Amino acid sequence: VPTLVGAAIFFTGIYWGLPTRAGDRFLFPAGDAWDGKRILAEGGTVVADPKRGADQDATPDVRPDGVLNATPADRAQIVRRYRLFSHQPDEMVTFMALAGMRGTLDPRMYQYGGLWVYPVGGLIKLTLSPKADLAHYLDRPEEFGKFYVVARAYSAAWGLVGIWTVYLLAWRLTANARLAAIAGLAFALLPVVVNGAHEAKPHLAGAVLVLLTVLMATRYVDRGRWRDALVAGACAGAAMGMVLSSGVAFLVLVAMVWLRRAGATESGAALRPEPVHSASACFDPPHRAPAPWRACAGAIVTGLLVYCITNPFVPINLFRNPAVLKSNLGGLGQAKAITGRFDGSPAAVSAGVLIAEGTSPLLAVAGVVAVIGLAGRAVVRRRVAPGAALLAVPCVVVLIQFVALAGGKTGEFGRFAILVDVGLLMATVIGVSVVIGKGPRPMQLGATVVIGLMVAPYGLSYVSGYVRDCDWTESTRARAAARLAELAAVHKDRPPLLLALADDPAPYNLPPADVAGWEIALRRPLAGREPAVIVRPVDVPNPSPRDGDYVRETIVPRGWGFANRISWADKPIELLIRRDLVGQ
């Protein structure tokens, strides 16, 4: 049942925010929309540089005035984004990597691993038979949008694997099939998981592989077999091979050997394995346990081999083309999602808000209480379940990183806390198991219903946002585009109005606007000129009607739902309009 429910959740709204020509009437209000050949002729091309990471900007802005649409080539670059990009700012980088792989298998992008890039490329090749004709897709962006759907389906499939992984892990930790089932269902409803399953990004798949590493490592602690140690190592290598940030899985390999050694040398007084709830365990033949250091080394070497096999150009380019590695991996230090600050909120406050957003506020509180209670119980009893300890290792490391970087971040940063969010869910389930024990069936059923109700409204709110964004004409971006068109029409016989935004114009941060009728610039001092309109997507609408010399108008989603901070679907769009323009 959790798998069926998860499939319904993950694949509903999968067509959200795809590229379309529906915005042409705003980009070209005079009706002279450029076709693909015109876009390419004016300069809307991308030239792959073998020494530059595939996700690095080939034409960074160097104009002192920050104006982005001064020439036909500038406008061609802008229109190309609206024909090919989705409403999620990072989804396109996968296809940029694939596009640069003609004649080579080097994606020139390594933070998204080969276990993500190669299967996505293979699935697109198998199901869509893509054309090597950019003009074709510029004329038919809906055809290019199918690439996003295939990649999102791959991510959603890993979400289904995650449901089973969480179920099996919860079963080992609680010995309660009903609680294990609700854990799997609640995982499918976690807002951060719903978000990950609807995006062409590898973070959900990487988190699932970390959880698989924990599950396999728990089997090693219980049995001490070579096979379990090596499989855990392979899962860790696959996790890092999916997305670089999931390399925290290798810490689980060290922890599992330490736990196994501690349990063996202390006669289980401090660390006792939980009962193995697996029928196959009864038929395991006798075996000789490997020495702990050998098991650790074997697991790590296996993991590194799996990583190198799935990402062969990382070791190759260390010697053959180190410039591309430096360009791609070095650029991560300047990534706005990691280093940028969008407000002055303290790190701890931002981290708490985003973790509550990823799990749901009620589950976040329940999870924190459960963690405190379980930790105190372990100290008093001098006993801890290895599965819980192994899960805590990557969760704690990710939490430290997340809090350190969370200050002033927008909602999308919440996706980096997915392991922490799942850890809070598992702590809640374990805590409930400890409290109700082998209690009567009605009590167990009530506990599972309560856990489900903690997350269901928030997870379904995200689903509703994706469904709304499938209808572009009713989305916030379409309605904001209509408002910008009204302002431009009033001033069509005057010099172009200055429209400012925080980043290069693209469908995720700027509703389609007349590329020739507006003067589009980055928001910075512009030779003493004040922008007529400032446009920015926001997580939560600001209720204040004023912002200095500007009047605030916010285009909000229509229909039911919460703030949905992490998602880019049907995002609230804030327009700061100079006071003298309001009412004209």
Coordinates of C-alpha atoms in Angstrom, one line a residue:
V1 CA 0.0 0.0 0.0
P2 CA 2.7 2.6 0.8
T3 CA 4.3 1.9 -2.6
L4 CA 1.0 2.4 -4.4
V5 CA 0.3 5.6 -2.5
G6 CA 3.9 6.8 -3.1
A7 CA 3.6 6.2 -6.9
A8 CA 0.3 8.2 -6.9
I9 CA 2.0 11.1 -5.1
F10 CA 5.3 11.1 -7.0
F11 CA 3.8 10.9 -10.5
T12 CA 0.9 13.3 -10.0
G13 CA 1.9 16.7 -11.2
I14 CA 5.1 15.5 -12.9
Y15 CA 4.4 17.8 -15.9
W16 CA 4.7 20.9 -13.9
G17 CA 6.8 24.0 -15.0
L18 CA 7.8 22.6 -18.4
P19 CA 9.1 24.9 -21.2
T20 CA 6.4 26.2 -23.5
R21 CA 5.7 28.8 -26.2
A22 CA 2.7 30.0 -24.2
G23 CA 4.7 32.9 -23.0
D24 CA 5.6 34.2 -26.5
R25 CA 2.7 36.6 -26.4
F26 CA 4.5 38.4 -23.5
L27 CA 8.0 38.0 -24.8
F28 CA 6.9 39.3 -28.2
P29 CA 3.7 41.3 -27.7
A30 CA 3.8 42.7 -31.3
G31 CA 3.4 39.1 -32.5
D32 CA 6.8 38.7 -34.2
A33 CA 8.0 35.8 -32.1
W34 CA 11.4 34.5 -33.1
D35 CA 11.7 31.0 -34.5
G36 CA 14.5 28.6 -33.7
K37 CA 16.7 29.6 -36.6
R38 CA 16.4 33.3 -35.7
I39 CA 17.3 32.6 -32.1
L40 CA 20.4 30.7 -33.2
A41 CA 21.3 33.3 -35.8
E42 CA 21.2 36.1 -33.3
G43 CA 23.4 34.4 -30.9
G44 CA 21.3 32.0 -28.8
T45 CA 23.8 29.2 -29.0
V46 CA 25.9 27.4 -26.4
V47 CA 29.4 26.3 -27.3
A48 CA 30.9 23.5 -25.2
D49 CA 34.3 24.3 -23.8
P50 CA 36.2 21.0 -23.0
K51 CA 38.1 22.9 -20.2
R52 CA 35.0 24.4 -18.6
G53 CA 32.4 22.6 -16.4
A54 CA 29.1 22.0 -18.3
D55 CA 27.2 24.0 -15.7
Q56 CA 29.5 27.0 -15.8
D57 CA 28.2 30.2 -17.5
A58 CA 30.0 30.6 -20.9
T59 CA 29.0 34.3 -21.1
P60 CA 29.1 35.8 -17.6
D61 CA 27.8 39.3 -17.3
V62 CA 30.6 41.8 -17.6
R63 CA 28.7 45.0 -18.3
P64 CA 29.2 47.7 -15.7
D65 CA 25.6 48.9 -16.0
G66 CA 24.2 45.3 -15.5
V67 CA 21.8 45.6 -18.5
L68 CA 21.1 42.1 -19.9
N69 CA 19.1 42.7 -23.1
A70 CA 20.9 45.5 -24.8
T71 CA 21.7 43.6 -28.0
P72 CA 19.9 41.1 -30.2
A73 CA 22.4 38.5 -29.0
D74 CA 21.4 39.2 -25.4
R75 CA 17.8 38.9 -26.3
A76 CA 18.4 35.6 -28.1
Q77 CA 20.0 34.1 -25.0
I78 CA 17.0 35.2 -22.9
V79 CA 14.4 33.7 -25.3
R80 CA 16.4 30.5 -25.5
R81 CA 16.0 30.0 -21.8
Y82 CA 12.2 30.4 -22.0
R83 CA 12.1 27.8 -24.8
L84 CA 14.3 25.2 -23.0
F85 CA 14.4 25.9 -19.2
S86 CA 11.8 24.7 -16.7
H87 CA 10.6 26.6 -13.6
Q88 CA 13.3 24.9 -11.5
P89 CA 16.7 26.7 -11.8
D90 CA 18.9 23.6 -11.6
E91 CA 17.1 21.0 -13.6
M92 CA 18.6 22.2 -16.9
V93 CA 22.2 21.5 -15.9
T94 CA 21.7 17.8 -16.5
F95 CA 20.7 18.4 -20.1
M96 CA 23.6 20.8 -20.5
A97 CA 25.9 18.0 -19.5
L98 CA 24.2 15.6 -21.8
A99 CA 24.3 18.0 -24.7
G100 CA 28.1 18.4 -24.3
M101 CA 28.7 14.7 -24.5
R102 CA 28.6 14.4 -28.3
G103 CA 31.6 12.4 -29.3
T104 CA 32.6 11.7 -25.7
L105 CA 31.1 10.2 -22.5
D106 CA 32.6 13.0 -20.3
P107 CA 29.7 15.0 -18.8
R108 CA 32.1 17.7 -17.6
M109 CA 29.9 18.0 -14.5
Y110 CA 30.7 15.9 -11.4
Q111 CA 28.6 17.1 -8.5
Y112 CA 25.8 15.2 -10.2
G113 CA 27.3 11.8 -10.6
G114 CA 27.4 9.3 -13.4
L115 CA 24.8 7.2 -11.7
W116 CA 22.4 10.1 -12.4
V117 CA 23.6 11.6 -15.7
Y118 CA 24.2 8.3 -17.6
P119 CA 20.9 6.6 -16.8
V120 CA 18.9 9.8 -17.5
G121 CA 20.7 10.1 -20.9
G122 CA 20.0 6.4 -21.6
L123 CA 16.4 6.7 -20.7
I124 CA 15.9 9.7 -22.9
K125 CA 17.7 8.0 -25.8
L126 CA 15.6 4.9 -25.3
T127 CA 12.2 6.5 -24.9
L128 CA 12.4 9.7 -26.9
S129 CA 15.0 9.2 -29.7
P130 CA 16.3 12.8 -29.3
K131 CA 17.3 14.9 -32.4
A132 CA 20.6 16.7 -32.7
D133 CA 18.8 19.8 -33.8
L134 CA 18.6 22.7 -31.3
A135 CA 16.4 24.7 -33.6
H136 CA 13.8 21.9 -33.7
Y137 CA 13.4 22.1 -29.9
L138 CA 13.5 25.9 -29.8
D139 CA 10.5 25.8 -32.1
R140 CA 8.9 22.9 -30.2
P141 CA 9.8 23.4 -26.5
E142 CA 7.0 21.0 -25.5
E143 CA 9.1 18.3 -27.1
F144 CA 12.1 19.3 -25.1
G145 CA 9.9 19.3 -22.0
K146 CA 9.6 15.5 -22.3
F147 CA 13.2 15.2 -21.3
Y148 CA 12.4 16.7 -18.0
V149 CA 9.5 14.3 -17.5
V150 CA 11.8 11.3 -18.1
A151 CA 14.4 12.6 -15.7
R152 CA 11.7 13.3 -13.1
A153 CA 10.3 9.8 -13.5
Y154 CA 13.8 8.4 -12.8
S155 CA 13.9 10.5 -9.6
A156 CA 10.4 9.4 -8.6
A157 CA 11.4 5.7 -9.2
W158 CA 14.2 6.2 -6.6
G159 CA 11.5 7.6 -4.3
L160 CA 9.7 4.3 -4.5
V161 CA 12.9 2.4 -3.7
G162 CA 13.2 4.8 -0.7
I163 CA 9.8 3.7 0.6
W164 CA 10.9 0.1 0.7
T165 CA 14.2 1.0 2.3
V166 CA 12.6 3.0 5.0
Y167 CA 10.1 0.2 5.6
L168 CA 12.8 -2.4 6.0
L169 CA 14.9 -0.2 8.2
A170 CA 12.0 0.7 10.4
W171 CA 11.0 -3.0 10.6
R172 CA 14.5 -3.9 11.9
L173 CA 14.4 -1.1 14.4
T174 CA 10.9 -1.7 15.8
A175 CA 10.0 -5.3 15.0
N176 CA 6.5 -3.9 14.2
A177 CA 5.3 -4.3 10.7
R178 CA 2.5 -1.8 11.2
L179 CA 4.8 1.0 12.3
A180 CA 7.2 0.0 9.5
A181 CA 4.4 0.5 7.0
I182 CA 3.5 3.9 8.3
A183 CA 7.1 4.9 8.2
G184 CA 7.2 4.0 4.5
L185 CA 4.0 5.9 3.9
A186 CA 5.1 8.9 5.9
F187 CA 8.4 9.0 3.9
A188 CA 6.4 9.3 0.7
L189 CA 4.4 12.2 2.2
L190 CA 7.4 14.1 3.6
P191 CA 7.4 17.5 1.8
V192 CA 11.1 17.3 1.1
V193 CA 10.6 13.9 -0.5
V194 CA 7.6 15.0 -2.5
N195 CA 9.7 17.9 -3.8
G196 CA 12.7 15.7 -4.6
A197 CA 10.5 13.2 -6.5
H198 CA 9.1 15.9 -8.7
E199 CA 12.5 17.4 -9.7
A200 CA 15.0 16.3 -12.3
K201 CA 17.7 16.3 -9.6
P202 CA 19.6 13.5 -7.9
H203 CA 19.3 14.5 -4.2
L204 CA 16.5 12.2 -3.4
A205 CA 18.2 9.2 -5.1
G206 CA 21.4 10.0 -3.2
A207 CA 19.6 10.1 0.1
V208 CA 17.9 6.8 -0.6
L209 CA 21.3 5.2 -1.4
V210 CA 22.6 6.5 1.9
L211 CA 19.7 4.8 3.7
L212 CA 20.5 1.6 1.8
T213 CA 24.0 1.9 3.0
V214 CA 22.7 2.1 6.6
L215 CA 20.4 -0.9 6.1
M216 CA 23.2 -3.0 4.7
A217 CA 25.7 -1.8 7.4
T218 CA 23.2 -2.9 10.0
R219 CA 23.1 -6.4 8.5
Y220 CA 26.9 -6.4 8.8
V221 CA 26.8 -5.4 12.5
D222 CA 24.3 -8.2 13.2
R223 CA 26.1 -10.9 11.3
G224 CA 29.7 -9.8 10.6
R225 CA 29.8 -11.3 7.1
W226 CA 32.1 -10.2 4.3
R227 CA 29.1 -10.0 1.9
D228 CA 27.2 -7.5 4.0
A229 CA 30.3 -5.3 4.5
L230 CA 31.0 -5.3 0.7
V231 CA 27.4 -4.6 -0.2
A232 CA 27.3 -1.7 2.2
G233 CA 30.5 -0.4 0.6
A234 CA 29.0 -0.7 -2.8
C235 CA 25.9 1.3 -1.7
A236 CA 28.1 4.0 -0.3
G237 CA 30.0 4.3 -3.5
A238 CA 26.7 4.4 -5.5
A239 CA 25.4 7.1 -3.2
M240 CA 28.5 9.3 -3.9
G241 CA 28.3 8.2 -7.6
M242 CA 24.7 9.6 -7.7
V243 CA 25.5 13.0 -6.1
L244 CA 28.7 14.1 -4.5
S245 CA 27.1 15.4 -1.3
S246 CA 26.0 11.8 -0.5
G247 CA 29.6 10.9 0.1
V248 CA 28.7 11.1 3.8
A249 CA 27.7 7.4 3.3
F250 CA 31.3 6.4 3.7
L251 CA 31.2 7.5 7.3
V252 CA 28.6 4.7 7.9
L253 CA 31.2 2.2 6.8
V254 CA 33.7 3.2 9.5
A255 CA 30.9 3.4 12.1
M256 CA 29.6 -0.1 11.3
V257 CA 33.0 -1.7 11.9
W258 CA 33.4 0.2 15.2
L259 CA 29.9 -0.9 16.3
R260 CA 30.6 -4.5 15.4
R261 CA 34.0 -4.4 17.2
A262 CA 32.4 -2.7 20.3
G263 CA 29.6 -5.2 20.5
A264 CA 32.0 -8.2 20.2
T265 CA 34.7 -6.9 22.6
E266 CA 32.3 -5.7 25.3
S267 CA 30.0 -8.8 25.2
G268 CA 27.2 -6.6 24.1
A269 CA 27.0 -4.6 27.3
A270 CA 27.1 -1.3 25.6
L271 CA 26.0 -2.1 22.1
R272 CA 23.7 -5.0 21.5
P273 CA 22.3 -5.7 18.0
E274 CA 18.6 -5.6 17.6
P275 CA 16.8 -8.8 16.7
V276 CA 17.1 -9.7 13.0
H277 CA 13.6 -9.8 11.6
S278 CA 14.4 -11.8 8.4
A279 CA 13.4 -15.3 7.6
S280 CA 16.5 -15.7 5.5
A281 CA 18.7 -15.2 8.6
C282 CA 17.6 -18.6 9.9
F283 CA 19.2 -20.4 6.8
D284 CA 22.5 -18.5 6.7
P285 CA 25.4 -21.0 6.6
P286 CA 28.1 -20.8 9.2
H287 CA 30.8 -18.2 8.3
R288 CA 34.0 -16.8 9.6
A289 CA 33.8 -13.1 10.4
P290 CA 36.5 -11.0 8.8
A291 CA 38.8 -8.9 11.0
P292 CA 37.2 -5.5 11.5
W293 CA 40.0 -3.5 9.8
R294 CA 39.8 -5.8 6.8
A295 CA 36.0 -5.4 6.6
C296 CA 36.4 -1.6 6.8
A297 CA 39.1 -1.5 4.2
G298 CA 37.2 -3.9 1.9
A299 CA 34.0 -1.9 2.2
I300 CA 35.8 1.4 1.5
V301 CA 37.7 0.0 -1.5
T302 CA 34.5 -1.4 -2.9
G303 CA 32.8 1.9 -2.5
L304 CA 35.6 3.8 -4.3
L305 CA 35.6 1.2 -7.1
V306 CA 31.9 1.7 -7.6
Y307 CA 32.3 5.4 -7.6
C308 CA 35.1 5.3 -10.2
I309 CA 33.2 2.9 -12.4
T310 CA 30.1 5.1 -12.4
N311 CA 32.2 8.3 -12.7
P312 CA 35.2 7.2 -14.8
F313 CA 36.1 10.7 -16.0
V314 CA 36.8 12.0 -12.5
P315 CA 40.0 9.8 -12.1
I316 CA 40.7 10.2 -15.8
N317 CA 40.6 14.0 -15.8
L318 CA 42.7 14.1 -12.6
F319 CA 45.6 13.4 -15.1
R320 CA 44.3 14.2 -18.5
N321 CA 42.2 17.4 -18.1
P322 CA 42.4 18.8 -14.6
A323 CA 41.1 22.2 -15.8
V324 CA 37.6 20.8 -16.2
L325 CA 37.6 19.3 -12.8
K326 CA 38.8 22.6 -11.3
S327 CA 36.1 24.5 -13.3
N328 CA 33.3 22.3 -12.2
L329 CA 34.1 21.4 -8.6
G330 CA 35.8 24.7 -7.9
G331 CA 32.6 26.4 -9.0
L332 CA 30.6 24.7 -6.2
G333 CA 32.3 27.1 -3.7
Q334 CA 30.6 30.0 -5.5
A335 CA 27.2 28.3 -5.9
K336 CA 24.4 30.7 -4.8
A337 CA 22.5 27.8 -3.2
I338 CA 25.4 27.2 -0.9
T339 CA 27.1 30.6 -0.4
G340 CA 24.3 33.2 -1.1
R341 CA 22.4 35.0 1.6
F342 CA 18.9 36.3 0.8
D343 CA 18.0 37.8 4.1
G344 CA 19.6 38.4 7.5
S345 CA 18.1 35.5 9.4
P346 CA 20.5 33.6 11.7
A347 CA 21.7 30.2 10.7
A348 CA 20.0 28.3 13.5
V349 CA 16.6 30.0 12.8
S350 CA 16.8 29.4 9.1
A351 CA 17.8 25.7 9.6
G352 CA 15.0 25.1 12.1
V353 CA 12.4 26.7 9.7
L354 CA 13.6 24.7 6.7
I355 CA 13.8 21.4 8.6
A356 CA 10.3 22.0 9.8
E357 CA 9.3 22.7 6.2
G358 CA 10.9 19.5 5.0
T359 CA 9.2 17.2 7.6
S360 CA 6.1 19.2 8.6
P361 CA 6.1 21.3 11.9
L362 CA 4.4 18.6 14.0
L363 CA 6.7 15.8 12.9
A364 CA 9.8 18.0 13.4
V365 CA 8.8 18.7 17.0
A366 CA 7.9 15.0 17.6
G367 CA 11.2 14.0 16.0
V368 CA 13.3 16.3 18.2
V369 CA 11.5 15.1 21.4
A370 CA 12.0 11.5 20.3
V371 CA 15.7 12.0 19.6
I372 CA 16.2 13.5 23.1
G373 CA 14.2 10.7 24.7
L374 CA 16.0 7.9 22.8
A375 CA 19.4 9.4 23.5
G376 CA 18.6 9.7 27.3
R377 CA 17.3 6.1 27.3
A378 CA 20.5 4.8 25.5
V379 CA 22.7 6.6 28.1
V380 CA 20.8 5.2 31.0
R381 CA 20.5 1.6 29.7
R382 CA 24.0 1.7 28.1
R383 CA 22.4 0.1 25.0
V384 CA 21.6 1.3 21.5
A385 CA 20.3 -0.4 18.4
P386 CA 23.1 -0.4 15.8
G387 CA 20.6 0.6 13.1
A388 CA 19.7 3.8 14.9
A389 CA 23.3 4.6 15.7
L390 CA 24.3 4.1 12.0
L391 CA 21.5 6.2 10.8
A392 CA 22.5 9.0 13.2
V393 CA 26.0 9.2 11.8
P394 CA 25.2 10.7 8.4
C395 CA 22.2 12.6 9.9
V396 CA 24.4 14.4 12.4
V397 CA 27.1 15.3 9.9
V398 CA 24.5 16.6 7.4
L399 CA 22.8 18.6 10.2
I400 CA 26.1 20.3 11.2
Q401 CA 26.8 21.2 7.6
F402 CA 23.2 22.4 7.0
V403 CA 23.1 24.6 10.1
A404 CA 26.5 26.1 9.3
L405 CA 25.3 27.2 5.8
A406 CA 21.6 27.8 6.4
G407 CA 21.8 31.5 7.4
G408 CA 19.7 33.7 5.2
K409 CA 18.9 30.9 2.7
T410 CA 15.7 30.6 0.7
G411 CA 13.4 27.6 0.9
E412 CA 15.0 25.6 -1.9
F413 CA 18.1 25.1 0.4
G414 CA 15.9 22.8 2.5
R415 CA 16.5 20.0 0.0
F416 CA 20.0 19.5 1.5
A417 CA 18.5 18.4 4.8
I418 CA 16.6 15.5 3.4
L419 CA 18.6 13.0 5.5
V420 CA 17.9 15.0 8.7
D421 CA 14.2 15.1 7.8
V422 CA 14.1 11.3 7.3
G423 CA 16.1 10.8 10.5
L424 CA 13.4 12.8 12.5
L425 CA 10.8 10.6 10.9
M426 CA 12.6 7.4 12.0
A427 CA 13.2 8.8 15.5
T428 CA 9.5 9.4 15.8
V429 CA 8.6 5.9 14.7
I430 CA 11.2 4.3 17.0
G431 CA 9.9 6.5 19.9
V432 CA 6.4 5.4 19.3
S433 CA 7.5 1.8 19.2
V434 CA 9.2 2.2 22.6
V435 CA 6.1 3.9 24.1
I436 CA 3.4 1.5 22.9
G437 CA 5.6 -1.6 22.8
K438 CA 3.4 -4.6 22.1
G439 CA 0.4 -2.7 23.1
P440 CA -3.2 -3.5 22.0
R441 CA -3.9 -3.2 18.3
P442 CA -6.2 -0.1 18.6
M443 CA -3.3 1.7 20.3
Q444 CA -0.9 0.8 17.5
L445 CA -3.4 1.7 14.8
G446 CA -4.0 5.1 16.5
A447 CA -0.3 5.8 16.7
T448 CA 0.1 5.1 13.0
V449 CA -2.8 7.3 12.1
V450 CA -1.3 10.2 14.2
I451 CA 2.0 9.9 12.4
G452 CA 0.3 9.9 9.0
L453 CA -1.8 13.0 9.9
M454 CA 1.4 14.8 11.0
V455 CA 2.8 14.8 7.5
A456 CA -0.2 14.3 5.0
P457 CA -1.5 17.9 4.8
Y458 CA 1.9 19.3 4.1
G459 CA 3.0 16.7 1.6
L460 CA -0.3 16.9 -0.2
S461 CA 0.1 20.7 -0.3
Y462 CA 3.2 20.3 -2.3
V463 CA 1.4 17.9 -4.7
S464 CA -1.4 20.5 -5.2
G465 CA 1.3 23.1 -6.1
Y466 CA 2.7 20.9 -8.8
V467 CA -0.8 20.1 -10.2
R468 CA -1.6 23.9 -10.4
D469 CA 1.7 24.6 -12.1
C470 CA 0.9 22.1 -14.8
D471 CA -1.6 24.6 -16.1
W472 CA 0.7 27.5 -17.1
T473 CA -2.1 29.9 -17.9
E474 CA -3.3 29.8 -14.3
S475 CA 0.1 29.8 -12.7
T476 CA 1.5 32.7 -10.7
R477 CA 4.1 33.4 -13.5
A478 CA 1.4 33.8 -16.1
R479 CA -0.6 36.2 -14.0
A480 CA 2.6 38.2 -13.1
A481 CA 3.5 38.3 -16.8
A482 CA 0.0 39.8 -17.5
R483 CA 0.6 42.5 -14.8
L484 CA 4.0 43.4 -16.3
A485 CA 2.5 43.6 -19.7
E486 CA -0.1 46.1 -18.4
L487 CA 2.7 48.4 -17.1
A488 CA 4.7 48.2 -20.3
A489 CA 1.6 48.9 -22.4
V490 CA 1.0 52.2 -20.6
H491 CA 4.5 53.4 -21.3
K492 CA 5.0 52.0 -24.8
D493 CA 5.5 55.4 -26.4
R494 CA 8.1 56.4 -23.8
P495 CA 11.7 55.2 -23.2
P496 CA 11.8 51.6 -22.0
L497 CA 11.1 51.1 -18.3
L498 CA 13.9 49.6 -16.2
L499 CA 13.1 46.1 -14.8
A500 CA 15.5 44.7 -12.2
L501 CA 16.0 41.2 -10.8
A502 CA 18.6 39.3 -8.8
D503 CA 19.8 37.0 -11.5
D504 CA 19.8 36.4 -15.2
P505 CA 16.3 36.4 -16.7
A506 CA 14.8 32.9 -17.0
P507 CA 11.4 31.4 -16.5
Y508 CA 12.0 30.5 -12.8
N509 CA 12.8 34.0 -11.6
L510 CA 11.1 36.3 -14.2
P511 CA 7.7 35.9 -15.7
P512 CA 8.0 36.2 -19.5
A513 CA 8.3 40.0 -20.3
D514 CA 8.8 41.9 -23.5
V515 CA 12.5 41.4 -24.3
A516 CA 12.6 44.6 -26.4
G517 CA 10.1 46.8 -24.5
W518 CA 11.8 46.5 -21.1
E519 CA 15.3 47.3 -20.2
I520 CA 16.2 44.3 -18.1
A521 CA 19.0 44.6 -15.6
L522 CA 20.5 43.0 -12.5
R523 CA 19.5 44.8 -9.3
R524 CA 22.5 47.0 -8.4
P525 CA 23.2 50.7 -8.7
L526 CA 22.6 51.5 -12.4
A527 CA 24.3 54.9 -13.1
G528 CA 22.0 56.6 -10.6
R529 CA 18.8 55.1 -12.1
E530 CA 16.1 53.5 -9.9
P531 CA 14.4 50.5 -11.5
A532 CA 10.7 51.0 -12.4
V533 CA 9.9 47.5 -11.3
I534 CA 11.7 44.9 -9.3
V535 CA 10.7 41.3 -9.8
R536 CA 11.5 38.4 -7.5
P537 CA 10.0 35.0 -6.6
V538 CA 9.5 34.6 -2.8
D539 CA 8.9 31.8 -0.4
V540 CA 6.3 33.6 1.8
P541 CA 4.5 36.8 0.7
N542 CA 5.4 39.9 2.6
P543 CA 2.2 41.5 4.0
S544 CA 3.6 45.0 4.0
P545 CA 2.1 47.1 1.1
R546 CA 5.3 49.2 0.9
D547 CA 9.0 48.7 0.4
G548 CA 10.7 52.1 0.5
D549 CA 9.8 54.0 -2.6
Y550 CA 8.0 51.0 -4.0
V551 CA 4.5 49.5 -3.8
R552 CA 4.4 45.8 -3.2
E553 CA 2.1 43.6 -5.3
T554 CA 2.4 39.8 -4.8
I555 CA 0.9 37.3 -7.2
V556 CA 0.0 34.3 -5.0
P557 CA -1.1 30.8 -5.8
R558 CA -4.8 30.1 -6.3
G559 CA -6.2 27.2 -4.4
W560 CA -5.5 25.2 -1.3
G561 CA -2.0 24.8 0.2
F562 CA 0.6 26.0 2.6
A563 CA 3.7 28.1 1.8
N564 CA 5.6 25.2 0.0
R565 CA 9.0 27.0 0.5
I566 CA 11.2 24.3 -1.0
S567 CA 9.3 24.0 -4.2
W568 CA 9.6 26.2 -7.3
A569 CA 6.1 25.2 -8.5
D570 CA 3.5 28.0 -8.6
K571 CA 5.9 30.2 -6.7
P572 CA 4.6 33.5 -5.3
I573 CA 5.9 36.4 -7.5
E574 CA 6.6 39.7 -5.9
L575 CA 6.5 42.9 -7.9
L576 CA 7.9 46.1 -6.4
I577 CA 6.5 48.9 -8.5
R578 CA 7.7 52.5 -8.2
R579 CA 5.0 54.6 -6.6
D580 CA 4.7 57.0 -9.5
L581 CA 3.8 54.1 -11.8
V582 CA 1.0 52.6 -9.7
G583 CA -2.4 53.4 -11.1
Q584 CA -1.2 54.5 -14.5

